[in-house]
mmCIF file of C-alpha atoms in Angstrom:
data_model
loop_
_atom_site.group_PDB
_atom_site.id
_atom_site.type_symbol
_atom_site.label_atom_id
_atom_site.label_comp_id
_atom_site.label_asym_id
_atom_site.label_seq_id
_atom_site.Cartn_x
_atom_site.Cartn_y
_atom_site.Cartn_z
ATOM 1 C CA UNK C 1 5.723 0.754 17.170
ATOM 2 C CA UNK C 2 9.031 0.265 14.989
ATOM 3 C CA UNK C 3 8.837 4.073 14.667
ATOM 4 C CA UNK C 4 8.538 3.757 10.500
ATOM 5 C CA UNK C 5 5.680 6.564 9.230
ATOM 6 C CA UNK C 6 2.420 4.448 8.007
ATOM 7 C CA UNK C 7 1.078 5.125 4.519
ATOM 8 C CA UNK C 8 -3.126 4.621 4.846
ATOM 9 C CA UNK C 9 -4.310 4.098 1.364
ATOM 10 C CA UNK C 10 -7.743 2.589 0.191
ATOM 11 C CA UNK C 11 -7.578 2.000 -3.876
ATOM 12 C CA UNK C 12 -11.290 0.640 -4.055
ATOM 13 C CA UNK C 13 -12.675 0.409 -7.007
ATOM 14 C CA UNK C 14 -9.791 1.866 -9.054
ATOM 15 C CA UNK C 15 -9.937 1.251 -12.535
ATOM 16 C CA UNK C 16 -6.363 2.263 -14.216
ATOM 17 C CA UNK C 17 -7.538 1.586 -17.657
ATOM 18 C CA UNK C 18 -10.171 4.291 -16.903
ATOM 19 C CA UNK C 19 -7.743 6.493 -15.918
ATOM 20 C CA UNK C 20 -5.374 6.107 -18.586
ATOM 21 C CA UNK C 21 -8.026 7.250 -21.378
ATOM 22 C CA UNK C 22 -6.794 10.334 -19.877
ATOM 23 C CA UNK C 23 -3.897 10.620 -18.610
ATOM 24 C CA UNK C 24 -1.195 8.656 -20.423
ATOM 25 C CA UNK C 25 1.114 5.821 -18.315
ATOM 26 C CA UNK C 26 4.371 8.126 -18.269
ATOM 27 C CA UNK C 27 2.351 10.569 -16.690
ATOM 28 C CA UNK C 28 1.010 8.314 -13.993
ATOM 29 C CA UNK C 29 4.537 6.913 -13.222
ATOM 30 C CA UNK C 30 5.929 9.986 -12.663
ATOM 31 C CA UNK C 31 3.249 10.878 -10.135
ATOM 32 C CA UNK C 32 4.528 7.609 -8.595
ATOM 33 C CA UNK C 33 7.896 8.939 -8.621
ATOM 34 C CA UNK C 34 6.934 12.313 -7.369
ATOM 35 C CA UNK C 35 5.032 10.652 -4.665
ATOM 36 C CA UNK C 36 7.681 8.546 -3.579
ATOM 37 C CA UNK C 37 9.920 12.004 -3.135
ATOM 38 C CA UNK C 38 7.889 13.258 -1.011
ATOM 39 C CA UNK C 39 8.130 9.972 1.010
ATOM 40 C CA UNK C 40 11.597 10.258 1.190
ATOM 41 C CA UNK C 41 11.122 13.634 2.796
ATOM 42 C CA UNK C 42 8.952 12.401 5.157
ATOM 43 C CA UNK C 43 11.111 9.651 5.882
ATOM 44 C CA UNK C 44 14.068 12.114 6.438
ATOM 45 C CA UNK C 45 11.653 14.624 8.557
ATOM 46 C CA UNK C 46 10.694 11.416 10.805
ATOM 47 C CA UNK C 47 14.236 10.154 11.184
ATOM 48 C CA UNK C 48 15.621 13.559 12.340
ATOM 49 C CA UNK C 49 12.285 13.878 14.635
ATOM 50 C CA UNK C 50 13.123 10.649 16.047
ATOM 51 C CA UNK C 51 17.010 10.991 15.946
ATOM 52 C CA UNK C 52 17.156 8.139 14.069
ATOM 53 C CA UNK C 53 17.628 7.296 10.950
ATOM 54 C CA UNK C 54 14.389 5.201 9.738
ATOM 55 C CA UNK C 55 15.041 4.403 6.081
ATOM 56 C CA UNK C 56 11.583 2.404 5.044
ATOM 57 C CA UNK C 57 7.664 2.777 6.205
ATOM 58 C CA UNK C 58 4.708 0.580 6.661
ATOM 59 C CA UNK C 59 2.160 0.532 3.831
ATOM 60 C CA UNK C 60 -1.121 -0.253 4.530
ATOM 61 C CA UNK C 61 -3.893 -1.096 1.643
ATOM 62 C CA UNK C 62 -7.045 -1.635 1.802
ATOM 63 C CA UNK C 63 -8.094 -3.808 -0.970
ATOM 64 C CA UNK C 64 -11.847 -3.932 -0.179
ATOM 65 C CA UNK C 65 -13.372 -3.249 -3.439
ATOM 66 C CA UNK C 66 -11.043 -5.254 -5.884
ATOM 67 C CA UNK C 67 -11.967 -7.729 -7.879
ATOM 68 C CA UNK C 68 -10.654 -9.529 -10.487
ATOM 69 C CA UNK C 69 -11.979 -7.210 -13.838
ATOM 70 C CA UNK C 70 -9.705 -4.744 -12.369
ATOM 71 C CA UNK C 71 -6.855 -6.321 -13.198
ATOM 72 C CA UNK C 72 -6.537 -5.612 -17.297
ATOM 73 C CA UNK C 73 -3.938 -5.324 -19.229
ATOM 74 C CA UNK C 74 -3.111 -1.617 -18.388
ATOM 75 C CA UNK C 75 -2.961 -1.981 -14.816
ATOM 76 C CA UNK C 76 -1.039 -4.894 -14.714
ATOM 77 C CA UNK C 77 1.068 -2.635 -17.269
ATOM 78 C CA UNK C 78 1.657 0.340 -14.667
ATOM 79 C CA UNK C 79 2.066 -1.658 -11.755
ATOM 80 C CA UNK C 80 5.228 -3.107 -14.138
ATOM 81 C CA UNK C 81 6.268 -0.264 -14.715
ATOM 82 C CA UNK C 82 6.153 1.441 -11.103
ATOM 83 C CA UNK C 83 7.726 -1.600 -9.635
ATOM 84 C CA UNK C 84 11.011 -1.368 -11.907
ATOM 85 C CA UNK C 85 11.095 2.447 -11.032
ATOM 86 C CA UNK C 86 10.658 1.196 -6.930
ATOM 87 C CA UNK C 87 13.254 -1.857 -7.817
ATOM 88 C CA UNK C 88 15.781 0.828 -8.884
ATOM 89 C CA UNK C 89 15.313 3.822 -7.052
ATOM 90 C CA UNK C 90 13.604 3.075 -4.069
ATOM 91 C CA UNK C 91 15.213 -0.203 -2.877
ATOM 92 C CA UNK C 92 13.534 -1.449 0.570
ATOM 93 C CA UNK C 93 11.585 1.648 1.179
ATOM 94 C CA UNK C 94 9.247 -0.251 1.655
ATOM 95 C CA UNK C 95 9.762 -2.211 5.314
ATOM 96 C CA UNK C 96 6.194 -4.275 5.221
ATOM 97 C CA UNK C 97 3.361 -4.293 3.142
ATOM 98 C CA UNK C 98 -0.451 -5.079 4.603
ATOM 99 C CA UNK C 99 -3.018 -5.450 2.576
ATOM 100 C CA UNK C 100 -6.406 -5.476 4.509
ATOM 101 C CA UNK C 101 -9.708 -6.804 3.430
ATOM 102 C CA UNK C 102 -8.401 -8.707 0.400
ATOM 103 C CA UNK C 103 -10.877 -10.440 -1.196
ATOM 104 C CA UNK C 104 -10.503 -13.965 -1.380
ATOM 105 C CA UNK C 105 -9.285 -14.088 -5.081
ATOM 106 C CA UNK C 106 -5.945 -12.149 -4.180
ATOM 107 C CA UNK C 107 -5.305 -13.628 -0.973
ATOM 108 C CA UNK C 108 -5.222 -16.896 -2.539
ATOM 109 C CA UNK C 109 -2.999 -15.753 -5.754
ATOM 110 C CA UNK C 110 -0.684 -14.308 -3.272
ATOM 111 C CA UNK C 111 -0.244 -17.969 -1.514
ATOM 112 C CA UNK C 112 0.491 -19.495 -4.755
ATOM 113 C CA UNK C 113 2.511 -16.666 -6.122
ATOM 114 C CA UNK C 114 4.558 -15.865 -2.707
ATOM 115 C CA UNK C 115 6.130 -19.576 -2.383
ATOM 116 C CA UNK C 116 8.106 -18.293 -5.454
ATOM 117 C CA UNK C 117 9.625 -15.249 -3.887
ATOM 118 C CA UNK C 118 12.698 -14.954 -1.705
ATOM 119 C CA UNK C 119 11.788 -15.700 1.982
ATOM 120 C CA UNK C 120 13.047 -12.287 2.850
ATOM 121 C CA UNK C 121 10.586 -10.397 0.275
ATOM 122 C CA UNK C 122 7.776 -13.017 1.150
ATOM 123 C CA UNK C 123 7.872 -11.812 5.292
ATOM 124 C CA UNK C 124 7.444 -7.677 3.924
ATOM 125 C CA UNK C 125 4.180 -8.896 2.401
ATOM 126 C CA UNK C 126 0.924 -9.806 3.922
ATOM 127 C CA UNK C 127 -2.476 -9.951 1.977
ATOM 128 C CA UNK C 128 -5.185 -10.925 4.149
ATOM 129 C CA UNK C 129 -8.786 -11.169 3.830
ATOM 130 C CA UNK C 130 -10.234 -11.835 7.392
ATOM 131 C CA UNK C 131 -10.206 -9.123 10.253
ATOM 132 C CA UNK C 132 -9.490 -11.014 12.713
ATOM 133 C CA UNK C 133 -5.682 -11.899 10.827
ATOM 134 C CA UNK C 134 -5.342 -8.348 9.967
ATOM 135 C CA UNK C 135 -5.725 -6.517 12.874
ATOM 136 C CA UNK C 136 -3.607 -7.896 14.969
ATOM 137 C CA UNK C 137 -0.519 -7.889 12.659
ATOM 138 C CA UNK C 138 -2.041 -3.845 12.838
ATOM 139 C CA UNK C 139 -1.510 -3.773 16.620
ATOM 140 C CA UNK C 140 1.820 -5.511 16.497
ATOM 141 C CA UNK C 141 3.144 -2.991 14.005
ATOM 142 C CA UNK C 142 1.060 0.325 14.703
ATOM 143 C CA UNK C 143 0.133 2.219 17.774
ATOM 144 C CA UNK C 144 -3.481 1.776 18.166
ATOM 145 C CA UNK C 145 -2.965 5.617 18.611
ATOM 146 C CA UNK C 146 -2.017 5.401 15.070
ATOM 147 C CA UNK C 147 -4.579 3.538 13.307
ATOM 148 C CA UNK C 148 -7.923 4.625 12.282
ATOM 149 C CA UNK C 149 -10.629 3.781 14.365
ATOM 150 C CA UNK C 150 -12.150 2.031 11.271
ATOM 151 C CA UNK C 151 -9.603 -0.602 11.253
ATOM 152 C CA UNK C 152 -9.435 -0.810 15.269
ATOM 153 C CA UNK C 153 -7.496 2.061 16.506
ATOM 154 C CA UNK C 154 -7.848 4.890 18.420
ATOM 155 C CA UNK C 155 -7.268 7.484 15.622
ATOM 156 C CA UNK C 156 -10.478 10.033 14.746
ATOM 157 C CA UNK C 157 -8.706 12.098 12.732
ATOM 158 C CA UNK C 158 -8.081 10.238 9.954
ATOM 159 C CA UNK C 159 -10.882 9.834 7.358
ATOM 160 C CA UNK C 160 -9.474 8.269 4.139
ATOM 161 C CA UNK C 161 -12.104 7.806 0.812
ATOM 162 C CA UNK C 162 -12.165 4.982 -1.412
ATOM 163 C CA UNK C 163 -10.387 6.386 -4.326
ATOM 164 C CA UNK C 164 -12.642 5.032 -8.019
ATOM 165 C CA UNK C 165 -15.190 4.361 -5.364
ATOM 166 C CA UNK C 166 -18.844 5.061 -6.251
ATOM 167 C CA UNK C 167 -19.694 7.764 -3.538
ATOM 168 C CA UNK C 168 -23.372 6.996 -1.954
#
């Protein structure tokens, strides 16, 4: 509704220290950094689109399969490492962050841990557990046009996977 793009991502059961038995953390950050390019061109292609200039996007995460044994060394290692490269390259690219379907573990760290960030970074972030707090912050933000109908919108065209999630 704020005419920022929406990044959909589900990280399920993602297990970085998996993936860096293959793939060393260098590598991963500069797919980060690579990703967040083409971002940027997005966010340029919207703003001349929308003749005007929309410098950050809403990122939406669901956080449905995470649980605390995902959070190891090495992961909490990365993220480090790809939020210095965001804190220096990307400054407020980032206009809101939503995390959906938060288990109850990280919803509650992020109460604790939030009352010790600046009010202005606390209001980008929201990590919420229940539905019924989530979607309407959704709504308020995003067309319903715009959100997958699995999170309450309109939008069929949108399928996204679990990524590290155990396919059925």
């Amino acid at each position: 509704r704020q005419g920022r793009p929406v990044l959909w991502t589900k990280w399920g059961d993602l297990r970085v220290d998996e993936v860096l038995r293959v793939v060393d953390e260098p590598t991963l950050v500069r797919h980060h950094i690579w990703s967040m390019e083409r971002l940027m061109g997005r966010l340029a292609h919207e703003s001349k689109v929308q003749g005007l200039w929309q410098p950050s996007v809403v990122y939406v995460s669901d956080a449905k399969y995470w649980h605390t044994g995902l959070a190891t060394r090495a992961a909490m290692s990365f993220l480090k490492a790809i939020a210095r490269v965001d804190q220096l390259h990307y400054p407020e690219r980032m206009g809101i962050i939503i995390c959906v379907n938060a288990p109850y573990t990280l919803s509650g760290a992020w109460n604790v841990i939030s009352t010790l960030l600046d009010p202005v970074t606390r209001s980008k972030v929201h990590i919420i557990s229940s539905e019924r707090y989530w979607k309407p912050l959704l709504e308020e933000l995003i067309d319903p046009a715009n959100i997958p109908a699995e999170y309450g919108g309109t939008r069929t065209d949108l399928r996204m996977r679990d990524i590290g999630a155990k396919e059925p």
